[in-house]
Amino acid sequence: MSSDADHPQTARLVFGDKEIELPIIVGTEGEIGIDISKLRARTGAVTFDPGFANTAACKSEITFLNGEEGILRYAGYPIEELAEKSTFLEIAWLLFYQELPTKDQLREFRDEIRYHTMLHEDLKRFYSALPKAGHPMAICAATVGALSTFYQDVKFDDPAEQRRAAAIRLIAKFPTIASYSFKHSIGQPFMYPRNDLEYTENILHLMFSNPCEEYVPDPVVAKALDLLLILHADHEQNCSTSTVRTVGSSHANLFASVQAGISALWGPLHGGANQKVIEMLMAIKEGNRSAKEFMALAKDKNSGVRLMGFGHRVYKNYDPRARILKKACDDVLKKMGTDNPLLEIAMELEEIALRDEYFIERKLYPNVDFYSGIIYQAIGIPVDMFTVFFAMGRLPGWISQWLEFHRDPLSRINRPRQIYTGPKLRHY
Ligand code: CMC
């Protein structure tokens, strides 16, 4: 942690004949921000920062990330410790309240979530209007948006308890929503949730059971899924979370805000990369190209090809989530007594990349999406559902950031500026 003496107390900006002092904001881990909130009023100028790579849009107490050192912590707790010792619902509570729950609080939270797992019967009919081949991310986004038509009471103007009720409903119902997008695609009946099961066991039941046969969730699979959900639970101001905050900043309700987050996550540069990684590994396995040939293409700017699951806006070091998942791949495959040749291909690509000047220079390392698909595949999740499972994991993060936005007295509607470069005034 830095002390006041380690950094200047203000920043001075010289702009034409003006010189202004800008306040400095320091985070608990010593991150320094220059407060430019009065810049335009005092100078007439705005800042220019495409992709917001240098812009902190908010203060947040939820997640700390140091990309240079490869550190990720939820409310102060290292991701490595949480991955080993915690459970997804405990993490959801931690992100909501920035404290770990007591045993009683966790039990009550779990019971409350269990109580809300069913979907309104009318909402189930919604699925039949959508093509079976439709991507499940589109179906899930549409269904989450549609929840606001069933729970119209949940508006920002309502008290905090109402916002919390929406949060509980969303965490409870999302596995049901997600599994119905899968069941719809394969023409199987929608299963009712089982409230006697733990959260991840219920997800497996919803996905893989059918009314004709008994289904018992495998504890190894349930544990692996819980780990995946924990690792995806929050990642501070990433593209989808900023989207949820931005939509929420207009005081749109939680369901509408998260619907937009799901759409943002779907893109292949963000959560959609987990599907693209496995498709890339399968293409290499099927012999379309060798790992080396593929790497040459990924470095060629004219090819339009990137090494999916590599690189990150913030991490300039190994993504700590990828490190945990790489090891978990091995463990899960061993425990399940299966093998996956895609793991070997992934490791070969990683080895080539980590020794290659192109990747070293640009500080490109495996990200969370590089190894996650191998575990999803091992536990039977269909490839086009991978990003839906990312969304399921990210829900507590989106929701807690949305709740924090509404608690924060500094929050205003998000409305960036631009530098206009079109034609000057002309007449019709
Ligand atoms: N393969 C090849 N080259 C790459 C890659 C890659 N995966 N990622 C970045 N580069 C190059 C890029 O071409 C650029 O080179 P140059 O400086 O010569 O123009 C340089 O590295 C910097 O890349 P950038 O696109 O300016 O970096 P960014 O911070 O805007 O983008 C990223 C970050 C994640 C979108 C990008 O690394 C990428 O497209 N990766 C592949 C997709 C992927 O795995 N996405 C999942 C991200 S992690 C999970 C999540 O949170 O969603």
Coordinates of C-alpha atoms and ligand atoms in Angstrom, one line a residue:
M1 CA 0.0 0.0 0.0
S2 CA 1.4 3.4 -0.8
S3 CA 1.6 6.3 1.6
D4 CA 0.7 10.0 0.8
A5 CA 4.4 10.7 0.5
D6 CA 4.8 8.2 -2.4
H7 CA 2.8 10.2 -4.9
P8 CA 2.0 13.8 -5.7
Q9 CA -1.2 15.2 -3.9
T10 CA -2.4 16.9 -7.2
A11 CA -1.6 16.8 -10.9
R12 CA -0.9 20.0 -12.8
L13 CA -2.2 20.4 -16.3
V14 CA -0.9 23.2 -18.5
F15 CA -3.3 23.9 -21.3
G16 CA -2.7 27.0 -23.4
D17 CA -2.4 29.9 -21.0
K18 CA -4.2 28.1 -18.2
E19 CA -2.7 26.0 -15.5
I20 CA -5.0 23.9 -13.4
E21 CA -4.6 21.5 -10.5
L22 CA -6.4 18.2 -10.6
P23 CA -7.1 16.2 -7.5
I24 CA -5.6 12.8 -7.0
I25 CA -7.6 9.8 -5.9
V26 CA -5.8 6.8 -4.3
G27 CA -7.3 3.3 -4.0
T28 CA -6.7 1.0 -1.0
E29 CA -4.0 -0.9 -3.0
G30 CA -2.3 2.3 -4.0
E31 CA -3.8 2.7 -7.5
I32 CA -3.7 6.4 -8.5
G33 CA -6.3 8.2 -10.5
I34 CA -6.3 11.8 -11.7
D35 CA -9.7 13.3 -11.1
I36 CA -10.7 15.0 -14.3
S37 CA -14.4 15.4 -13.5
K38 CA -14.2 19.2 -13.6
L39 CA -11.8 19.3 -16.6
R40 CA -14.2 20.4 -19.3
A41 CA -15.8 23.0 -17.1
R42 CA -12.4 24.5 -16.4
T43 CA -10.6 24.2 -19.7
G44 CA -13.3 23.5 -22.4
A45 CA -11.4 20.3 -23.3
V46 CA -12.3 16.7 -22.8
T47 CA -10.0 13.6 -22.7
F48 CA -9.6 11.2 -25.6
D49 CA -9.3 7.5 -24.5
P50 CA -10.6 5.0 -27.1
G51 CA -11.6 1.7 -25.4
F52 CA -11.4 3.5 -22.0
A53 CA -8.0 1.8 -21.4
N54 CA -6.9 4.7 -19.1
T55 CA -10.2 5.6 -17.7
A56 CA -11.6 4.6 -14.3
A57 CA -15.4 5.1 -14.6
C58 CA -16.1 4.5 -10.9
K59 CA -14.7 3.7 -7.5
S60 CA -15.5 0.1 -6.4
E61 CA -15.1 -2.0 -3.3
I62 CA -15.9 -5.3 -5.0
T63 CA -12.9 -6.7 -6.9
F64 CA -9.2 -5.8 -7.0
L65 CA -7.1 -6.7 -10.1
N66 CA -3.5 -6.0 -10.7
G67 CA -2.8 -7.1 -14.3
E68 CA 1.0 -6.5 -14.2
E69 CA 1.4 -8.9 -11.2
G70 CA -1.5 -11.3 -12.1
I71 CA -3.5 -10.7 -9.0
L72 CA -7.2 -11.1 -8.6
R73 CA -9.1 -10.7 -5.3
Y74 CA -12.8 -10.6 -4.5
A75 CA -13.3 -8.1 -1.6
G76 CA -9.7 -8.6 -0.5
Y77 CA -9.7 -12.4 -0.7
P78 CA -7.2 -14.0 -3.2
I79 CA -8.9 -15.9 -6.0
E80 CA -6.6 -18.9 -5.3
E81 CA -7.9 -19.2 -1.7
L82 CA -11.5 -18.8 -2.7
A83 CA -11.2 -21.3 -5.5
E84 CA -9.9 -23.9 -3.0
K85 CA -12.1 -23.2 0.0
S86 CA -15.3 -21.4 -1.0
T87 CA -18.5 -22.2 -2.9
F88 CA -20.3 -20.2 -5.6
L89 CA -23.2 -19.1 -3.4
E90 CA -20.8 -18.0 -0.7
I91 CA -18.9 -15.9 -3.4
A92 CA -22.2 -14.4 -4.5
W93 CA -22.8 -13.2 -1.0
L94 CA -19.2 -12.0 -0.7
L95 CA -19.6 -9.9 -3.9
F96 CA -23.0 -8.5 -2.8
Y97 CA -21.9 -7.5 0.7
Q98 CA -18.1 -7.5 0.5
E99 CA -18.0 -9.7 3.6
L100 CA -18.1 -13.5 3.9
P101 CA -21.4 -14.8 5.3
T102 CA -21.8 -16.6 8.6
K103 CA -23.0 -20.1 8.4
D104 CA -26.6 -19.0 9.2
Q105 CA -26.5 -16.1 6.7
L106 CA -25.3 -18.5 4.0
R107 CA -28.0 -21.1 4.8
E108 CA -30.7 -18.4 4.7
F109 CA -29.3 -17.1 1.4
R110 CA -29.3 -20.5 -0.1
D111 CA -32.9 -21.2 1.1
E112 CA -34.0 -17.9 -0.3
I113 CA -32.5 -18.7 -3.7
R114 CA -34.0 -22.2 -3.7
Y115 CA -37.4 -20.7 -3.2
H116 CA -37.2 -18.7 -6.5
T117 CA -35.9 -21.3 -9.0
M118 CA -39.0 -21.9 -11.0
L119 CA -40.0 -19.9 -14.1
H120 CA -43.5 -18.6 -14.6
E121 CA -45.3 -21.2 -16.7
D122 CA -46.2 -18.5 -19.3
L123 CA -42.6 -17.7 -19.7
K124 CA -41.8 -21.2 -20.8
R125 CA -44.0 -20.7 -23.8
F126 CA -41.7 -17.9 -24.9
Y127 CA -39.0 -20.5 -25.9
S128 CA -41.3 -22.2 -28.5
A129 CA -41.4 -19.0 -30.5
L130 CA -37.6 -19.1 -31.0
P131 CA -35.7 -21.3 -33.5
K132 CA -34.2 -24.4 -32.1
A133 CA -30.9 -23.6 -33.8
G134 CA -30.9 -20.1 -32.2
H135 CA -27.7 -19.4 -30.2
P136 CA -28.5 -20.0 -26.5
M137 CA -26.9 -16.6 -25.6
A138 CA -29.5 -14.8 -27.7
I139 CA -32.3 -17.0 -26.1
C140 CA -31.0 -16.3 -22.5
A141 CA -30.6 -12.6 -23.1
A142 CA -34.2 -12.4 -24.5
T143 CA -35.6 -14.5 -21.6
V144 CA -33.8 -12.5 -18.9
G145 CA -35.1 -9.3 -20.5
A146 CA -38.6 -10.8 -20.5
L147 CA -38.4 -11.4 -16.7
S148 CA -39.0 -7.7 -16.3
T149 CA -42.5 -8.2 -17.8
F150 CA -43.3 -10.6 -15.0
Y151 CA -41.7 -8.6 -12.2
Q152 CA -42.7 -5.1 -13.1
D153 CA -42.5 -4.0 -9.5
V154 CA -38.7 -4.2 -9.6
K155 CA -37.7 -0.7 -10.5
F156 CA -34.8 1.5 -9.4
D157 CA -37.1 3.9 -7.6
D158 CA -38.1 1.1 -5.2
P159 CA -36.3 0.6 -1.9
A160 CA -33.1 -1.4 -1.7
E161 CA -35.0 -4.5 -0.5
Q162 CA -36.8 -4.6 -3.9
R163 CA -33.5 -4.4 -5.8
R164 CA -32.3 -7.2 -3.6
A165 CA -35.4 -9.3 -4.4
A166 CA -34.7 -8.9 -8.1
A167 CA -31.1 -10.0 -7.5
I168 CA -32.2 -13.2 -5.7
R169 CA -34.7 -14.0 -8.4
L170 CA -32.1 -13.6 -11.1
I171 CA -29.5 -15.8 -9.4
A172 CA -32.2 -18.4 -8.7
K173 CA -33.8 -18.5 -12.1
F174 CA -30.8 -18.2 -14.4
P175 CA -29.9 -21.9 -14.3
T176 CA -33.5 -22.7 -15.2
I177 CA -33.5 -20.2 -18.0
A178 CA -30.1 -21.5 -19.3
S179 CA -31.1 -25.1 -19.2
Y180 CA -34.4 -24.5 -21.1
S181 CA -32.4 -22.9 -23.9
F182 CA -30.5 -26.2 -24.2
K183 CA -33.5 -28.5 -23.7
H184 CA -35.4 -26.5 -26.4
S185 CA -32.5 -27.0 -28.9
I186 CA -32.6 -30.8 -28.5
G187 CA -36.4 -31.1 -28.2
Q188 CA -36.4 -32.5 -24.6
P189 CA -38.9 -31.6 -22.0
F190 CA -38.1 -28.7 -19.6
M191 CA -37.3 -30.1 -16.2
Y192 CA -38.5 -28.4 -13.0
P193 CA -35.8 -27.3 -10.7
R194 CA -35.1 -29.5 -7.7
N195 CA -34.8 -27.4 -4.5
D196 CA -33.5 -30.3 -2.5
L197 CA -30.2 -30.1 -4.5
E198 CA -27.3 -27.7 -4.0
Y199 CA -27.0 -24.9 -6.6
T200 CA -24.6 -26.6 -9.0
E201 CA -26.2 -30.0 -8.6
N202 CA -29.5 -28.4 -9.6
I203 CA -27.9 -26.9 -12.7
L204 CA -26.7 -30.4 -13.7
H205 CA -30.2 -31.9 -13.0
L206 CA -31.8 -29.1 -15.1
M207 CA -29.4 -29.7 -18.0
F208 CA -29.1 -33.5 -18.0
S209 CA -32.0 -35.2 -16.4
N210 CA -35.2 -36.2 -18.2
P211 CA -38.6 -37.5 -16.9
C212 CA -37.9 -41.1 -18.0
E213 CA -34.8 -42.0 -16.1
E214 CA -33.3 -41.3 -12.7
Y215 CA -30.4 -38.9 -12.7
V216 CA -27.9 -38.4 -9.9
P217 CA -25.5 -35.5 -10.3
D218 CA -21.9 -36.6 -10.1
P219 CA -20.2 -34.8 -7.2
V220 CA -16.9 -34.5 -9.2
V221 CA -18.8 -32.8 -12.0
A222 CA -20.7 -30.5 -9.5
K223 CA -17.4 -29.5 -7.8
A224 CA -15.7 -28.7 -11.2
L225 CA -18.7 -26.6 -12.2
D226 CA -18.7 -24.8 -8.9
L227 CA -15.0 -23.9 -9.4
L228 CA -15.7 -22.6 -12.9
L229 CA -18.6 -20.4 -11.6
I230 CA -16.4 -19.0 -8.8
L231 CA -13.6 -18.1 -11.2
H232 CA -15.9 -16.2 -13.5
A233 CA -17.9 -14.5 -10.7
D234 CA -16.5 -11.0 -11.1
H235 CA -13.7 -9.2 -13.0
E236 CA -14.2 -5.5 -12.1
Q237 CA -15.0 -3.1 -15.0
N238 CA -14.9 -5.5 -18.0
C239 CA -17.0 -4.9 -21.1
S240 CA -20.1 -6.7 -20.0
T241 CA -20.0 -5.3 -16.4
S242 CA -19.5 -1.7 -17.7
T243 CA -22.5 -2.4 -20.0
V244 CA -24.6 -3.5 -17.0
R245 CA -23.6 -0.4 -15.1
T246 CA -24.2 1.8 -18.1
V247 CA -27.7 0.5 -18.8
G248 CA -28.4 0.6 -15.0
S249 CA -27.2 4.3 -15.0
S250 CA -30.3 5.3 -16.9
H251 CA -32.2 3.7 -14.0
A252 CA -33.3 0.8 -16.2
N253 CA -34.3 -2.2 -14.1
L254 CA -31.9 -5.1 -13.2
F255 CA -33.3 -7.6 -15.7
A256 CA -32.9 -5.1 -18.6
S257 CA -29.4 -4.2 -17.4
V258 CA -28.3 -7.8 -17.2
Q259 CA -29.9 -8.6 -20.5
A260 CA -27.5 -6.1 -22.0
G261 CA -24.6 -7.6 -20.1
I262 CA -25.3 -11.0 -21.6
S263 CA -25.3 -9.5 -25.1
A264 CA -21.9 -7.8 -24.4
L265 CA -20.5 -11.0 -23.0
W266 CA -21.4 -13.0 -26.1
G267 CA -18.8 -11.3 -28.4
P268 CA -15.8 -13.4 -29.3
L269 CA -13.4 -10.8 -27.8
H270 CA -15.1 -11.2 -24.4
G271 CA -16.9 -14.3 -23.0
G272 CA -17.6 -15.7 -26.5
A273 CA -13.9 -16.5 -26.7
N274 CA -14.5 -19.8 -24.7
Q275 CA -16.5 -21.3 -27.5
K276 CA -14.0 -20.0 -30.1
V277 CA -11.1 -21.6 -28.2
I278 CA -12.6 -25.0 -28.4
E279 CA -13.5 -24.6 -32.0
M280 CA -9.9 -23.5 -32.7
L281 CA -8.5 -26.6 -30.9
M282 CA -10.9 -28.9 -32.7
A283 CA -9.9 -27.5 -36.1
I284 CA -6.3 -28.1 -35.2
K285 CA -7.1 -31.6 -34.0
E286 CA -9.0 -32.4 -37.2
G287 CA -5.9 -31.7 -39.1
N288 CA -6.9 -28.5 -40.9
R289 CA -3.6 -27.0 -39.7
S290 CA -0.8 -27.9 -37.3
A291 CA -0.3 -25.9 -34.1
K292 CA 2.7 -24.2 -35.6
E293 CA 0.9 -23.2 -38.8
F294 CA -1.9 -21.8 -36.7
M295 CA 0.5 -19.7 -34.6
A296 CA 2.0 -18.3 -37.8
L297 CA -1.5 -17.2 -38.9
A298 CA -2.3 -15.7 -35.5
K299 CA 0.8 -13.5 -35.8
D300 CA -0.1 -12.4 -39.4
K301 CA -2.2 -9.2 -39.1
N302 CA -3.6 -9.8 -42.6
S303 CA -5.1 -13.2 -41.7
G304 CA -7.8 -11.9 -39.4
V305 CA -6.9 -14.8 -37.1
R306 CA -6.1 -14.4 -33.4
L307 CA -5.0 -17.0 -30.9
M308 CA -8.3 -17.2 -29.0
G309 CA -8.0 -17.4 -25.2
F310 CA -4.8 -15.4 -25.3
G311 CA -4.2 -11.7 -24.4
H312 CA -6.1 -9.4 -22.1
R313 CA -6.7 -5.7 -21.8
V314 CA -5.7 -5.7 -18.2
Y315 CA -3.5 -8.8 -17.6
K316 CA 0.1 -8.3 -18.9
N317 CA 1.0 -11.5 -17.0
Y318 CA -0.5 -15.0 -16.7
D319 CA -4.2 -14.7 -15.8
P320 CA -4.5 -16.2 -12.3
R321 CA -7.8 -17.8 -13.3
A322 CA -6.1 -19.6 -16.3
R323 CA -3.4 -20.9 -14.0
I324 CA -6.1 -22.5 -11.7
L325 CA -8.0 -23.8 -14.6
K326 CA -5.0 -25.4 -16.3
K327 CA -4.3 -27.4 -13.2
A328 CA -8.1 -28.2 -12.7
C329 CA -8.2 -29.6 -16.3
D330 CA -5.7 -32.3 -15.3
D331 CA -7.5 -33.0 -12.0
V332 CA -11.0 -33.2 -13.5
L333 CA -9.9 -35.4 -16.5
K334 CA -8.1 -37.8 -14.1
K335 CA -11.0 -38.0 -11.6
M336 CA -13.4 -38.6 -14.4
G337 CA -11.1 -41.2 -15.9
T338 CA -11.2 -39.5 -19.4
D339 CA -8.7 -38.1 -21.7
N340 CA -9.0 -35.0 -24.0
P341 CA -6.5 -34.6 -26.8
L342 CA -7.5 -30.9 -27.0
L343 CA -5.7 -30.4 -23.7
E344 CA -2.4 -31.4 -25.3
I345 CA -3.0 -29.2 -28.3
A346 CA -3.8 -26.2 -25.9
M347 CA -0.6 -26.9 -23.9
E348 CA 1.4 -27.1 -27.2
L349 CA 0.0 -23.7 -28.3
E350 CA 0.8 -22.2 -25.0
E351 CA 4.3 -23.5 -25.0
I352 CA 5.0 -22.1 -28.5
A353 CA 3.4 -18.7 -27.5
L354 CA 5.3 -18.3 -24.3
R355 CA 8.6 -18.7 -26.2
D356 CA 7.6 -16.6 -29.2
E357 CA 8.9 -13.0 -29.6
Y358 CA 5.5 -11.8 -30.9
F359 CA 3.6 -12.9 -27.8
I360 CA 6.4 -12.0 -25.4
E361 CA 6.7 -8.5 -26.7
R362 CA 3.0 -7.9 -26.5
K363 CA 2.7 -9.6 -23.1
L364 CA 0.1 -12.0 -24.3
Y365 CA -0.7 -14.9 -21.9
P366 CA -3.5 -17.4 -21.6
N367 CA -6.7 -15.9 -20.2
V368 CA -9.6 -17.5 -18.4
D369 CA -11.1 -18.8 -21.7
F370 CA -8.1 -20.8 -22.8
Y371 CA -8.6 -23.8 -20.6
S372 CA -12.2 -23.5 -19.3
G373 CA -13.7 -25.1 -22.4
I374 CA -11.7 -28.3 -21.8
I375 CA -13.4 -28.7 -18.4
Y376 CA -16.9 -27.7 -19.8
Q377 CA -16.4 -30.4 -22.5
A378 CA -15.3 -33.0 -19.9
I379 CA -18.4 -32.4 -17.8
G380 CA -20.7 -32.7 -20.8
I381 CA -21.6 -29.0 -21.5
P382 CA -22.3 -28.5 -25.2
V383 CA -19.9 -26.1 -27.0
D384 CA -22.5 -23.4 -27.7
M385 CA -23.5 -23.3 -24.1
F386 CA -20.0 -22.4 -22.9
T387 CA -20.6 -18.7 -22.9
V388 CA -24.0 -19.2 -21.2
F389 CA -22.1 -20.8 -18.3
F390 CA -19.7 -17.9 -18.2
A391 CA -22.8 -15.6 -17.9
M392 CA -24.1 -17.9 -15.1
G393 CA -20.8 -17.4 -13.2
R394 CA -20.6 -13.7 -13.9
L395 CA -24.2 -12.9 -12.6
P396 CA -23.2 -12.1 -9.0
G397 CA -20.5 -9.7 -10.3
W398 CA -22.9 -7.9 -12.7
I399 CA -25.6 -7.7 -10.0
S400 CA -23.3 -6.5 -7.2
Q401 CA -21.8 -3.9 -9.5
W402 CA -25.3 -2.8 -10.4
L403 CA -26.2 -2.6 -6.7
E404 CA -23.0 -0.7 -6.0
F405 CA -23.8 1.8 -8.7
H406 CA -27.1 2.6 -7.1
R407 CA -25.6 3.0 -3.6
D408 CA -22.8 5.3 -4.8
P409 CA -23.6 9.0 -4.3
L410 CA -21.2 9.9 -7.2
S411 CA -23.2 7.8 -9.7
R412 CA -24.6 9.7 -12.7
I413 CA -26.0 8.6 -16.0
N414 CA -23.1 7.3 -18.1
R415 CA -22.7 9.6 -21.0
P416 CA -19.3 9.8 -22.7
R417 CA -18.2 12.7 -24.9
Q418 CA -16.8 12.5 -28.4
I419 CA -14.5 14.5 -30.7
Y420 CA -16.6 15.3 -33.8
T421 CA -14.7 14.7 -37.0
G422 CA -17.5 14.9 -39.6
P423 CA -18.3 17.7 -42.1
K424 CA -18.5 21.3 -40.9
L425 CA -21.8 23.2 -41.3
R426 CA -23.2 22.9 -44.8
H427 CA -26.7 23.6 -46.2
Y428 CA -29.3 21.4 -47.7
Ligands
CMC1 N1 -3.6 -13.3 -30.9 C1 -2.7 -12.6 -31.7 N2 -2.4 -11.3 -31.4 C2 -3.0 -10.7 -30.4 C3 -3.9 -11.3 -29.6 C4 -4.2 -12.7 -29.8 N3 -5.1 -13.4 -29.1 N4 -4.4 -10.5 -28.6 C5 -3.8 -9.3 -28.9 N5 -2.9 -9.4 -29.9 C6 -2.0 -8.4 -30.5 C7 -2.8 -7.3 -31.3 O1 -2.9 -7.7 -32.6 C8 -2.0 -6.1 -31.0 O2 -0.8 -6.2 -31.8 P1 -0.1 -4.8 -32.4 O3 0.3 -4.0 -31.2 O4 1.0 -5.3 -33.2 O5 -1.2 -4.1 -33.1 C9 -1.5 -6.2 -29.6 O6 -1.5 -7.7 -29.3 C10 -2.5 -5.6 -28.5 O7 -3.8 -6.1 -28.8 P2 -5.1 -5.2 -28.7 O8 -6.1 -5.8 -29.5 O9 -4.8 -3.8 -28.9 O10 -5.4 -5.4 -27.1 P3 -6.8 -5.1 -26.4 O11 -6.4 -4.9 -25.0 O12 -7.5 -4.1 -27.1 O13 -7.6 -6.5 -26.6 C11 -8.3 -8.7 -26.2 C12 -7.6 -7.5 -25.6 C13 -8.6 -9.7 -25.1 C14 -9.6 -8.3 -26.9 C15 -7.3 -9.4 -27.2 O14 -6.1 -9.8 -26.6 C16 -7.9 -10.6 -28.0 O15 -8.6 -10.3 -29.0 N6 -7.7 -11.8 -27.5 C17 -8.4 -13.0 -28.1 C18 -9.8 -13.1 -27.7 C19 -9.9 -13.5 -26.2 O16 -9.3 -14.5 -25.8 N7 -10.8 -12.9 -25.5 C20 -11.1 -13.2 -24.1 C21 -10.6 -12.2 -23.1 S1 -10.5 -12.8 -21.4 C22 -12.1 -13.2 -20.9 C23 -13.0 -12.1 -20.8 O17 -12.9 -11.3 -19.8 O18 -13.8 -11.9 -21.6

